[in-house]
mmCIF file of C-alpha atoms and ligand atoms in Angstrom:
data_model
loop_
_atom_site.group_PDB
_atom_site.id
_atom_site.type_symbol
_atom_site.label_atom_id
_atom_site.label_comp_id
_atom_site.label_asym_id
_atom_site.label_seq_id
_atom_site.Cartn_x
_atom_site.Cartn_y
_atom_site.Cartn_z
ATOM 1 C CA MET A 1 0.049 0.125 0.108
ATOM 2 C CA GLY A 2 0.868 3.487 -0.631
ATOM 3 C CA GLN A 3 1.335 6.758 1.499
ATOM 4 C CA VAL A 4 -1.740 7.776 0.786
ATOM 5 C CA ALA A 5 -3.563 4.093 1.500
ATOM 6 C CA ASP A 6 -1.724 3.688 4.535
ATOM 7 C CA ASN A 7 -2.764 7.482 5.761
ATOM 8 C CA LEU A 8 -6.414 6.701 4.795
ATOM 9 C CA VAL A 9 -6.464 3.973 7.408
ATOM 10 C CA MET A 10 -5.315 5.600 10.248
ATOM 11 C CA VAL A 11 -7.454 8.458 9.847
ATOM 12 C CA GLN A 12 -10.163 5.677 9.686
ATOM 13 C CA GLU A 13 -8.839 4.258 13.085
ATOM 14 C CA ARG A 14 -8.600 7.355 14.595
ATOM 15 C CA ILE A 15 -12.345 8.179 13.820
ATOM 16 C CA ALA A 16 -13.064 4.757 15.320
ATOM 17 C CA VAL A 17 -11.215 5.873 18.286
ATOM 18 C CA ALA A 18 -12.996 8.690 18.796
ATOM 19 C CA CYS A 19 -15.878 7.244 18.337
ATOM 20 C CA ARG A 20 -15.458 4.662 20.816
ATOM 21 C CA ARG A 21 -14.577 7.036 23.491
ATOM 22 C CA ALA A 22 -17.414 9.155 22.715
ATOM 23 C CA GLY A 23 -19.804 6.219 22.799
ATOM 24 C CA ARG A 24 -20.794 6.176 19.603
ATOM 25 C CA ALA A 25 -20.989 3.567 16.655
ATOM 26 C CA ALA A 26 -18.157 4.065 14.124
ATOM 27 C CA ASP A 27 -20.358 4.363 11.123
ATOM 28 C CA GLU A 28 -22.030 7.052 12.410
ATOM 29 C CA VAL A 29 -19.086 9.211 11.157
ATOM 30 C CA LYS A 30 -18.470 9.825 7.566
ATOM 31 C CA LEU A 31 -15.191 10.556 5.983
ATOM 32 C CA VAL A 32 -14.908 13.352 3.281
ATOM 33 C CA VAL A 33 -11.510 12.998 1.963
ATOM 34 C CA VAL A 34 -10.674 16.714 1.061
ATOM 35 C CA THR A 35 -8.734 16.415 -2.470
ATOM 36 C CA LYS A 36 -8.526 20.388 -3.511
ATOM 37 C CA THR A 37 -5.093 20.569 -4.816
ATOM 38 C CA HIS A 38 -4.075 17.435 -5.234
ATOM 39 C CA PRO A 39 -3.531 15.722 -9.087
ATOM 40 C CA ALA A 40 -6.743 13.055 -10.231
ATOM 41 C CA GLU A 41 -3.837 10.124 -10.049
ATOM 42 C CA VAL A 42 -3.168 10.712 -6.160
ATOM 43 C CA ILE A 43 -7.246 10.836 -5.706
ATOM 44 C CA ALA A 44 -7.477 7.662 -7.851
ATOM 45 C CA ARG A 45 -5.161 6.187 -5.183
ATOM 46 C CA ALA A 46 -7.681 7.256 -2.216
ATOM 47 C CA VAL A 47 -10.652 5.773 -3.949
ATOM 48 C CA ALA A 48 -8.921 2.524 -4.712
ATOM 49 C CA ALA A 49 -7.757 2.187 -1.239
ATOM 50 C CA GLY A 50 -11.761 2.969 -0.184
ATOM 51 C CA ALA A 51 -12.783 6.536 -0.106
ATOM 52 C CA ASP A 52 -16.182 6.888 -0.959
ATOM 53 C CA ARG A 53 -16.886 10.359 -0.218
ATOM 54 C CA LEU A 54 -14.754 13.599 -1.700
ATOM 55 C CA GLY A 55 -14.383 17.195 -1.218
ATOM 56 C CA GLU A 56 -13.431 20.000 -3.315
ATOM 57 C CA ASN A 57 -13.807 24.027 -2.797
ATOM 58 C CA TYR A 58 -13.577 25.076 -6.396
ATOM 59 C CA VAL A 59 -15.949 24.044 -9.282
ATOM 60 C CA GLN A 60 -13.508 24.271 -12.379
ATOM 61 C CA GLU A 61 -11.009 22.501 -10.208
ATOM 62 C CA ALA A 62 -13.457 19.257 -9.804
ATOM 63 C CA ALA A 63 -14.838 19.293 -13.142
ATOM 64 C CA ARG A 64 -11.474 19.080 -14.552
ATOM 65 C CA LYS A 65 -10.340 15.886 -12.316
ATOM 66 C CA LYS A 66 -13.587 14.689 -12.190
ATOM 67 C CA PRO A 67 -13.610 12.301 -15.190
ATOM 68 C CA GLN A 68 -9.936 11.249 -14.508
ATOM 69 C CA VAL A 69 -10.780 9.830 -10.795
ATOM 70 C CA GLY A 70 -13.752 7.578 -11.855
ATOM 71 C CA GLY A 71 -15.261 5.538 -9.370
ATOM 72 C CA LYS A 72 -18.371 5.837 -7.546
ATOM 73 C CA ALA A 73 -17.207 7.740 -4.908
ATOM 74 C CA GLN A 74 -20.039 10.956 -4.164
ATOM 75 C CA TRP A 75 -18.705 14.734 -4.600
ATOM 76 C CA HIS A 76 -18.961 17.144 -1.938
ATOM 77 C CA PHE A 77 -18.690 20.801 -2.443
ATOM 78 C CA ILE A 78 -16.908 22.600 0.357
ATOM 79 C CA GLY A 79 -15.685 25.839 -0.905
ATOM 80 C CA HIS A 80 -17.625 29.028 -1.579
ATOM 81 C CA LEU A 81 -20.446 28.666 -4.538
ATOM 82 C CA GLN A 82 -20.658 31.211 -6.728
ATOM 83 C CA THR A 83 -24.024 31.556 -7.989
ATOM 84 C CA ASN A 84 -23.416 31.266 -11.773
ATOM 85 C CA LYS A 85 -21.269 28.212 -10.782
ATOM 86 C CA ALA A 86 -24.914 26.500 -9.887
ATOM 87 C CA LYS A 87 -25.078 24.497 -13.342
ATOM 88 C CA GLN A 88 -21.858 22.906 -12.851
ATOM 89 C CA ALA A 89 -21.681 22.446 -9.419
ATOM 90 C CA VAL A 90 -25.600 20.862 -10.130
ATOM 91 C CA GLU A 91 -23.866 18.276 -12.761
ATOM 92 C CA LEU A 92 -20.555 17.587 -10.441
ATOM 93 C CA PHE A 93 -21.514 17.370 -7.020
ATOM 94 C CA ASP A 94 -23.807 15.171 -4.949
ATOM 95 C CA VAL A 95 -23.891 17.435 -2.281
ATOM 96 C CA ILE A 96 -23.199 20.822 -1.264
ATOM 97 C CA GLU A 97 -21.991 21.546 2.008
ATOM 98 C CA THR A 98 -21.621 25.272 1.678
ATOM 99 C CA MET A 99 -25.604 26.853 1.279
ATOM 100 C CA ASP A 100 -25.432 30.175 2.620
ATOM 101 C CA ARG A 101 -27.916 31.800 0.982
ATOM 102 C CA LEU A 102 -31.718 31.704 -0.423
ATOM 103 C CA LYS A 103 -30.656 33.053 -3.782
ATOM 104 C CA LEU A 104 -28.136 30.358 -4.605
ATOM 105 C CA GLY A 105 -30.788 27.872 -3.221
ATOM 106 C CA ARG A 106 -33.323 28.936 -5.940
ATOM 107 C CA GLU A 107 -30.819 29.123 -8.331
ATOM 108 C CA LEU A 108 -29.658 25.441 -7.678
ATOM 109 C CA ASP A 109 -33.348 24.241 -7.374
ATOM 110 C CA ARG A 110 -33.967 25.524 -11.078
ATOM 111 C CA ARG A 111 -30.660 23.804 -12.535
ATOM 112 C CA CYS A 112 -31.661 20.590 -10.727
ATOM 113 C CA ARG A 113 -34.798 21.047 -12.609
ATOM 114 C CA ALA A 114 -33.519 21.838 -15.871
ATOM 115 C CA ALA A 115 -31.158 18.986 -15.899
ATOM 116 C CA GLY A 116 -33.911 16.593 -14.711
ATOM 117 C CA ARG A 117 -32.466 15.866 -11.839
ATOM 118 C CA ASP A 118 -35.153 14.978 -8.494
ATOM 119 C CA SER A 119 -32.969 15.622 -5.557
ATOM 120 C CA LEU A 120 -30.095 17.670 -4.255
ATOM 121 C CA ASP A 121 -28.440 17.173 -0.731
ATOM 122 C CA VAL A 122 -27.392 19.976 0.763
ATOM 123 C CA LEU A 123 -26.015 21.249 4.519
ATOM 124 C CA VAL A 124 -26.637 25.042 5.724
ATOM 125 C CA GLN A 125 -22.948 26.660 6.901
ATOM 126 C CA VAL A 126 -23.538 28.795 9.643
ATOM 127 C CA ASN A 127 -20.730 30.938 11.167
ATOM 128 C CA VAL A 128 -20.910 30.004 14.683
ATOM 129 C CA SER A 129 -17.578 31.982 15.302
ATOM 130 C CA GLY A 130 -19.183 35.448 14.055
ATOM 131 C CA GLU A 131 -15.663 36.082 12.514
ATOM 132 C CA GLU A 132 -16.382 38.194 9.601
ATOM 133 C CA SER A 133 -13.215 36.806 7.153
ATOM 134 C CA LYS A 134 -15.967 33.065 7.822
ATOM 135 C CA SER A 135 -18.258 32.196 5.394
ATOM 136 C CA GLY A 136 -21.449 31.172 6.286
ATOM 137 C CA GLY A 137 -24.864 32.472 7.885
ATOM 138 C CA SER A 138 -25.624 33.700 11.544
ATOM 139 C CA PRO A 139 -26.796 30.967 13.739
ATOM 140 C CA ASP A 140 -29.983 33.471 14.310
ATOM 141 C CA GLU A 141 -30.788 33.608 10.739
ATOM 142 C CA THR A 142 -30.575 29.601 10.118
ATOM 143 C CA GLY A 143 -33.902 28.432 10.657
ATOM 144 C CA ALA A 144 -35.353 30.536 8.324
ATOM 145 C CA LEU A 145 -32.997 30.020 5.870
ATOM 146 C CA ILE A 146 -33.423 26.363 6.310
ATOM 147 C CA ASP A 147 -37.006 26.564 5.757
ATOM 148 C CA GLU A 148 -37.166 29.110 2.569
ATOM 149 C CA LEU A 149 -34.677 26.017 1.450
ATOM 150 C CA ALA A 150 -36.964 23.581 2.325
ATOM 151 C CA ALA A 151 -39.936 24.908 0.588
ATOM 152 C CA LEU A 152 -38.101 24.434 -3.059
ATOM 153 C CA PRO A 153 -38.666 20.817 -4.346
ATOM 154 C CA ARG A 154 -35.292 19.619 -5.391
ATOM 155 C CA LEU A 155 -33.594 20.821 -2.466
ATOM 156 C CA ARG A 156 -33.354 18.188 0.816
ATOM 157 C CA VAL A 157 -31.906 20.099 3.640
ATOM 158 C CA ARG A 158 -29.554 17.221 5.680
ATOM 159 C CA GLY A 159 -27.814 19.507 8.070
ATOM 160 C CA LEU A 160 -25.418 22.256 9.119
ATOM 161 C CA MET A 161 -21.885 22.495 8.363
ATOM 162 C CA THR A 162 -19.234 24.902 9.754
ATOM 163 C CA MET A 163 -15.748 26.060 9.843
ATOM 164 C CA PRO A 164 -14.436 27.143 13.319
ATOM 165 C CA PRO A 165 -11.722 29.954 13.856
ATOM 166 C CA TRP A 166 -8.403 28.024 13.626
ATOM 167 C CA PHE A 167 -6.236 27.243 16.581
ATOM 168 C CA ASP A 168 -2.781 25.575 17.534
ATOM 169 C CA ASP A 169 -4.877 23.643 20.075
ATOM 170 C CA PRO A 170 -7.870 21.291 18.666
ATOM 171 C CA GLU A 171 -9.807 21.656 22.247
ATOM 172 C CA ASP A 172 -10.084 25.260 21.735
ATOM 173 C CA ALA A 173 -12.515 24.869 18.887
ATOM 174 C CA ARG A 174 -14.588 22.447 21.019
ATOM 175 C CA PRO A 175 -16.999 25.159 21.918
ATOM 176 C CA TYR A 176 -17.988 25.778 18.479
ATOM 177 C CA PHE A 177 -18.335 22.757 17.760
ATOM 178 C CA ARG A 178 -20.875 22.203 20.384
ATOM 179 C CA ARG A 179 -22.659 25.120 19.564
ATOM 180 C CA LEU A 180 -23.176 23.778 15.633
ATOM 181 C CA ARG A 181 -24.270 20.670 17.486
ATOM 182 C CA GLU A 182 -26.453 22.630 20.176
ATOM 183 C CA LEU A 183 -28.308 24.814 17.444
ATOM 184 C CA ARG A 184 -28.883 21.693 14.750
ATOM 185 C CA ASP A 185 -30.425 19.716 18.023
ATOM 186 C CA ARG A 186 -33.255 23.211 18.705
ATOM 187 C CA LEU A 187 -33.484 23.380 14.771
ATOM 188 C CA ALA A 188 -34.007 19.611 14.197
ATOM 189 C CA ALA A 189 -37.845 19.999 16.616
ATOM 190 C CA GLY A 190 -40.082 20.039 14.081
ATOM 191 C CA ARG A 191 -37.759 19.524 11.115
ATOM 192 C CA PRO A 192 -37.422 16.001 10.455
ATOM 193 C CA GLY A 193 -34.196 15.005 8.445
ATOM 194 C CA LEU A 194 -31.828 17.655 9.584
ATOM 195 C CA ASP A 195 -29.343 14.898 11.056
ATOM 196 C CA GLU A 196 -26.259 15.920 9.535
ATOM 197 C CA LEU A 197 -23.496 18.020 11.453
ATOM 198 C CA SER A 198 -19.975 18.784 9.210
ATOM 199 C CA MET A 199 -17.489 19.694 11.087
ATOM 200 C CA GLY A 200 -14.002 19.099 11.974
ATOM 201 C CA MET A 201 -10.771 19.078 9.669
ATOM 202 C CA SER A 202 -7.379 17.415 9.936
ATOM 203 C CA GLY A 203 -6.223 19.181 13.164
ATOM 204 C CA ASP A 204 -9.229 18.814 14.746
ATOM 205 C CA PHE A 205 -11.997 16.109 13.946
ATOM 206 C CA GLU A 206 -11.714 13.749 17.066
ATOM 207 C CA VAL A 207 -12.875 16.902 18.947
ATOM 208 C CA ALA A 208 -15.470 17.530 16.703
ATOM 209 C CA ILE A 209 -16.927 13.386 16.664
ATOM 210 C CA GLU A 210 -16.698 13.725 20.240
ATOM 211 C CA GLU A 211 -18.892 16.928 20.088
ATOM 212 C CA GLY A 212 -21.508 14.913 17.809
ATOM 213 C CA ALA A 213 -19.963 15.587 14.087
ATOM 214 C CA THR A 214 -21.298 13.181 11.594
ATOM 215 C CA ILE A 215 -18.979 14.259 8.700
ATOM 216 C CA VAL A 216 -15.807 15.090 9.100
ATOM 217 C CA ARG A 217 -13.741 16.825 5.908
ATOM 218 C CA VAL A 218 -10.164 15.988 6.179
ATOM 219 C CA GLY A 219 -7.257 16.911 3.636
ATOM 220 C CA THR A 220 -3.791 17.309 4.961
ATOM 221 C CA ALA A 221 -3.926 13.615 7.296
ATOM 222 C CA ILE A 222 -4.448 11.857 4.495
ATOM 223 C CA PHE A 223 -2.257 13.750 1.351
ATOM 224 C CA GLY A 224 -0.027 15.871 3.247
ATOM 225 C CA ALA A 225 0.539 19.807 2.825
ATOM 226 C CA ARG A 226 -1.716 20.855 -0.534
ATOM 227 C CA CYS A 227 -0.185 21.113 -3.863
ATOM 228 C CA VAL A 228 0.012 24.959 -5.281
ATOM 229 C CA ALA A 229 0.930 24.220 -8.304
ATOM 230 C CA ALA A 230 -2.060 22.141 -8.844
ATOM 231 C CA ARG A 231 -4.819 24.648 -9.197
ATOM 232 C CA ALA A 232 -6.539 25.164 -12.248
HETATM 233 C C1 PLP B 1 -9.763 22.311 3.021
HETATM 234 C C2 PLP B 1 -10.755 22.312 3.904
HETATM 235 C C3 PLP B 1 -10.979 21.379 4.659
HETATM 236 C C4 PLP B 1 -9.479 20.377 4.853
HETATM 237 O O1 PLP B 1 -9.153 20.749 5.672
HETATM 238 P P1 PLP B 1 -7.394 20.179 6.213
HETATM 239 O O2 PLP B 1 -6.823 20.813 7.356
HETATM 240 O O3 PLP B 1 -6.495 19.959 4.994
HETATM 241 O O4 PLP B 1 -7.583 18.574 6.909
HETATM 242 C C5 PLP B 1 -12.358 20.744 5.324
HETATM 243 N N1 PLP B 1 -13.287 21.562 4.836
HETATM 244 C C6 PLP B 1 -12.842 22.686 4.696
HETATM 245 C C7 PLP B 1 -14.161 23.865 4.295
HETATM 246 C C8 PLP B 1 -11.655 23.045 3.777
HETATM 247 O O5 PLP B 1 -11.899 24.298 2.706
#
């Protein structure tokens, strides 16, 4: 097995250990392997080693690499999605994790209909820290946005996603993960299907799992440092 396959197995084991520590079943947590900047042949190695969900931040980059990667993995969009990229996003992605505004939701719904696609899973991105540099809506407005999106016939709102501020010590991210879980728990009352919590990256996914993550998004711990030159 190569380095990428070894790293993937190690991350899967760390997920299992964190689940056990938290009294959760290992299959409650889905791993999105974040592939941004990495070339298709390296991603294909991860898929061959069992990666079944891939995460990309740029529509163009995914369009270029997806045909070369092949396989049956689900593709998650985890970057900022411009409305004018909605058509391509509908063609390429199984899940949009960064839904942050109604206008984008309307456009995705319209593009699904045009493409004959029945449904598209989305997560609503929440800015739990209130930092201006972070994307996502405010926690106070999340319920209203979910209800507006739920009224669009082709979008299925499956849960919430967040990116806390960056810390050296992953313990410092814990309060933000907890805040997202508490928000989900509050909003899930009366909104069936709001199950997913996408939170936790290479540096802090174990803490996120302890706080209830159902999806973790991990790149560097599997592929090493990002390749700046590979971006389209
Ligand atoms: C890049 C990225 C990740 C993965 O980060 P790593 O630290 O490389 O694991 C996760 N989520 C989002 C939204 C990202 O942009």
